Amino acid sequence: MTTSTALTTDQARTRLHELTVIDVRTPGEYAGGHLPGALNIPLDQIQRALPDLRHAADRGDVLVVCASGARSESACGILAKNGVTAATLTGGTGAWAAEGHELHRPQGTPRAAWGMERQVRFTAGTIVLLGLLLGLVVHPAFQLVSAGIAGGLVFSALTNTCGMAAVLARLPHNRPRAADLDNTLAALRDR
């Protein structure tokens, strides 16, 4: 099994011209701003892109990025299990932007979609409030919905995973169009 490494934002910036950068966030998050030259292959599409990613890794170093580093670590784990060496960006695009480095946005993007973390916070908060309200108005048992979300958030923090994010990533606004992913894979092959 191949292991992955992590690059700091400064290390990545100085080597950006020689790296193949893969952004594993949702298309909406990617449209909100990504590292220069990054290609968008959402985390749930990594298996489909394995042959092209393997070919890219054979030609040079691959850097996998996401918003904070958690999804890119997962992607690097999948790649490592399949014999592909890749590095992750410590702190993700959030750290990149916080360091004052440039983010690119695709032409013609009308508005940036909410990041996955923001979508999760909104959904969890809405469900908790709804559970509490229904518990007061309809039946106290509805408060168990709020407790379930709280338990899920604790589990998410302890395991550094997020089931709610996995579900939200499957919503249409978070999914790549087939043609977009095909174009991205073709661009990856042409590098």
C-alpha positions as a Python dict, from the first residue, in 0.01 Angstrom:
ca = {
    (1, 'M'): (0, 0, 0),
    (2, 'T'): (122, 346, -84),
    (3, 'T'): (106, 615, 182),
    (4, 'S'): (1, 975, 140),
    (5, 'T'): (175, 1287, 260),
    (6, 'A'): (60, 1636, 344),
    (7, 'L'): (184, 1963, 199),
    (8, 'T'): (152, 2299, 369),
    (9, 'T'): (3, 2586, 171),
    (10, 'D'): (349, 2736, 115),
    (11, 'Q'): (492, 2403, -6),
    (12, 'A'): (199, 2358, -242),
    (13, 'R'): (220, 2716, -371),
    (14, 'T'): (587, 2682, -465),
    (15, 'R'): (523, 2350, -642),
    (16, 'L'): (181, 2430, -793),
    (17, 'H'): (319, 2444, -1148),
    (18, 'E'): (443, 2084, -1124),
    (19, 'L'): (147, 1930, -939),
    (20, 'T'): (-173, 1778, -1073),
    (21, 'V'): (-429, 1927, -833),
    (22, 'I'): (-753, 1737, -777),
    (23, 'D'): (-1034, 1911, -584),
    (24, 'V'): (-1267, 1650, -430),
    (25, 'R'): (-1537, 1893, -312),
    (26, 'T'): (-1880, 1915, -471),
    (27, 'P'): (-1911, 2109, -798),
    (28, 'G'): (-2086, 2394, -616),
    (29, 'E'): (-1806, 2425, -362),
    (30, 'Y'): (-1548, 2406, -641),
    (31, 'A'): (-1728, 2686, -828),
    (32, 'G'): (-1707, 2901, -516),
    (33, 'G'): (-1327, 2910, -548),
    (34, 'H'): (-1050, 2657, -602),
    (35, 'L'): (-672, 2638, -632),
    (36, 'P'): (-541, 2758, -969),
    (37, 'G'): (-540, 2471, -1219),
    (38, 'A'): (-736, 2233, -995),
    (39, 'L'): (-962, 1977, -1158),
    (40, 'N'): (-1291, 1888, -988),
    (41, 'I'): (-1344, 1518, -920),
    (42, 'P'): (-1588, 1488, -626),
    (43, 'L'): (-1494, 1238, -357),
    (44, 'D'): (-1775, 1000, -452),
    (45, 'Q'): (-1639, 986, -809),
    (46, 'I'): (-1277, 895, -717),
    (47, 'Q'): (-1328, 525, -794),
    (48, 'R'): (-1452, 610, -1144),
    (49, 'A'): (-1148, 833, -1201),
    (50, 'L'): (-889, 582, -1070),
    (51, 'P'): (-736, 488, -1407),
    (52, 'D'): (-686, 854, -1501),
    (53, 'L'): (-556, 944, -1155),
    (54, 'R'): (-313, 651, -1167),
    (55, 'H'): (-188, 776, -1504),
    (56, 'A'): (-151, 1131, -1368),
    (57, 'A'): (46, 1000, -1066),
    (58, 'D'): (277, 811, -1303),
    (59, 'R'): (356, 1140, -1480),
    (60, 'G'): (409, 1350, -1165),
    (61, 'D'): (293, 1434, -816),
    (62, 'V'): (-79, 1459, -735),
    (63, 'L'): (-219, 1697, -474),
    (64, 'V'): (-572, 1631, -346),
    (65, 'V'): (-761, 1921, -187),
    (66, 'C'): (-1098, 1987, -24),
    (67, 'A'): (-1237, 2253, 206),
    (68, 'S'): (-1053, 2160, 527),
    (69, 'G'): (-852, 1845, 457),
    (70, 'A'): (-1087, 1569, 580),
    (71, 'R'): (-1231, 1469, 241),
    (72, 'S'): (-891, 1494, 74),
    (73, 'E'): (-748, 1259, 339),
    (74, 'S'): (-1028, 1013, 258),
    (75, 'A'): (-953, 1045, -113),
    (76, 'C'): (-582, 990, -51),
    (77, 'G'): (-671, 679, 149),
    (78, 'I'): (-875, 541, -142),
    (79, 'L'): (-593, 623, -383),
    (80, 'A'): (-332, 463, -153),
    (81, 'K'): (-537, 141, -132),
    (82, 'N'): (-524, 134, -511),
    (83, 'G'): (-150, 196, -532),
    (84, 'V'): (-168, 565, -623),
    (85, 'T'): (54, 808, -432),
    (86, 'A'): (-102, 1146, -356),
    (87, 'A'): (-54, 1428, -108),
    (88, 'T'): (-321, 1630, 68),
    (89, 'L'): (-320, 2003, 134),
    (90, 'T'): (-303, 2071, 507),
    (91, 'G'): (-608, 2278, 598),
    (92, 'G'): (-754, 2258, 246),
    (93, 'T'): (-874, 2553, 42),
    (94, 'G'): (-974, 2726, 365),
    (95, 'A'): (-610, 2743, 474),
    (96, 'W'): (-504, 2836, 118),
    (97, 'A'): (-740, 3136, 115),
    (98, 'A'): (-653, 3231, 476),
    (99, 'E'): (-287, 3254, 374),
    (100, 'G'): (-389, 3506, 108),
    (101, 'H'): (-332, 3279, -191),
    (102, 'E'): (-545, 3320, -502),
    (103, 'L'): (-860, 3117, -563),
    (104, 'H'): (-997, 3073, -915),
    (105, 'R'): (-1366, 3072, -1001),
    (106, 'P'): (-1510, 2927, -1323),
    (107, 'Q'): (-1636, 3173, -1583),
    (108, 'G'): (-2013, 3219, -1593),
    (109, 'T'): (-2076, 3098, -1239),
    (110, 'P'): (-2378, 3303, -1129),
    (111, 'R'): (-2330, 3252, -756),
    (112, 'A'): (-2127, 3037, -526),
    (113, 'A'): (-2305, 2743, -367),
    (114, 'W'): (-2281, 2693, 5),
    (115, 'G'): (-1990, 2485, 122),
    (116, 'M'): (-2067, 2138, 253),
    (117, 'E'): (-1992, 2235, 613),
    (118, 'R'): (-2241, 2522, 589),
    (119, 'Q'): (-2503, 2293, 433),
    (120, 'V'): (-2457, 2044, 718),
    (121, 'R'): (-2484, 2315, 986),
    (122, 'F'): (-2802, 2453, 825),
    (123, 'T'): (-2963, 2110, 787),
    (124, 'A'): (-2869, 1993, 1137),
    (125, 'G'): (-2988, 2319, 1293),
    (126, 'T'): (-3316, 2308, 1103),
    (127, 'I'): (-3385, 1948, 1207),
    (128, 'V'): (-3299, 2021, 1572),
    (129, 'L'): (-3529, 2325, 1581),
    (130, 'L'): (-3807, 2132, 1407),
    (131, 'G'): (-3772, 1845, 1656),
    (132, 'L'): (-3788, 2083, 1951),
    (133, 'L'): (-4086, 2271, 1807),
    (134, 'L'): (-4279, 1953, 1729),
    (135, 'G'): (-4189, 1826, 2077),
    (136, 'L'): (-4353, 2132, 2230),
    (137, 'V'): (-4655, 2152, 2000),
    (138, 'V'): (-4735, 1794, 1896),
    (139, 'H'): (-4572, 1535, 2123),
    (140, 'P'): (-4262, 1529, 2346),
    (141, 'A'): (-4130, 1223, 2162),
    (142, 'F'): (-4034, 1449, 1869),
    (143, 'Q'): (-3752, 1581, 2088),
    (144, 'L'): (-3579, 1248, 2019),
    (145, 'V'): (-3520, 1376, 1664),
    (146, 'S'): (-3312, 1659, 1809),
    (147, 'A'): (-3129, 1416, 2035),
    (148, 'G'): (-3055, 1193, 1736),
    (149, 'I'): (-2900, 1481, 1544),
    (150, 'A'): (-2694, 1580, 1850),
    (151, 'G'): (-2569, 1222, 1880),
    (152, 'G'): (-2485, 1218, 1509),
    (153, 'L'): (-2284, 1538, 1543),
    (154, 'V'): (-2086, 1396, 1836),
    (155, 'F'): (-2019, 1075, 1641),
    (156, 'S'): (-1917, 1285, 1340),
    (157, 'A'): (-1666, 1479, 1549),
    (158, 'L'): (-1520, 1166, 1712),
    (159, 'T'): (-1477, 976, 1384),
    (160, 'N'): (-1400, 1273, 1157),
    (161, 'T'): (-1673, 1151, 922),
    (162, 'C'): (-2008, 1301, 837),
    (163, 'G'): (-2303, 1092, 731),
    (164, 'M'): (-2516, 1401, 678),
    (165, 'A'): (-2256, 1543, 437),
    (166, 'A'): (-2255, 1213, 248),
    (167, 'V'): (-2633, 1236, 208),
    (168, 'L'): (-2628, 1607, 116),
    (169, 'A'): (-2354, 1543, -143),
    (170, 'R'): (-2603, 1329, -334),
    (171, 'L'): (-2850, 1615, -382),
    (172, 'P'): (-2874, 1741, -742),
    (173, 'H'): (-2713, 2080, -675),
    (174, 'N'): (-2407, 1904, -529),
    (175, 'R'): (-2364, 1650, -811),
    (176, 'P'): (-2150, 1696, -1119),
    (177, 'R'): (-2321, 1668, -1452),
    (178, 'A'): (-2195, 1360, -1637),
    (179, 'A'): (-2057, 1577, -1918),
    (180, 'D'): (-1864, 1794, -1669),
    (181, 'L'): (-1697, 1491, -1511),
    (182, 'D'): (-1620, 1343, -1853),
    (183, 'N'): (-1460, 1674, -1958),
    (184, 'T'): (-1258, 1684, -1635),
    (185, 'L'): (-1130, 1330, -1688),
    (186, 'A'): (-1037, 1416, -2048),
    (187, 'A'): (-847, 1723, -1926),
    (188, 'L'): (-668, 1505, -1670),
    (189, 'R'): (-564, 1264, -1946),
    (190, 'D'): (-434, 1552, -2160),
    (191, 'R'): (-204, 1692, -1889),
}
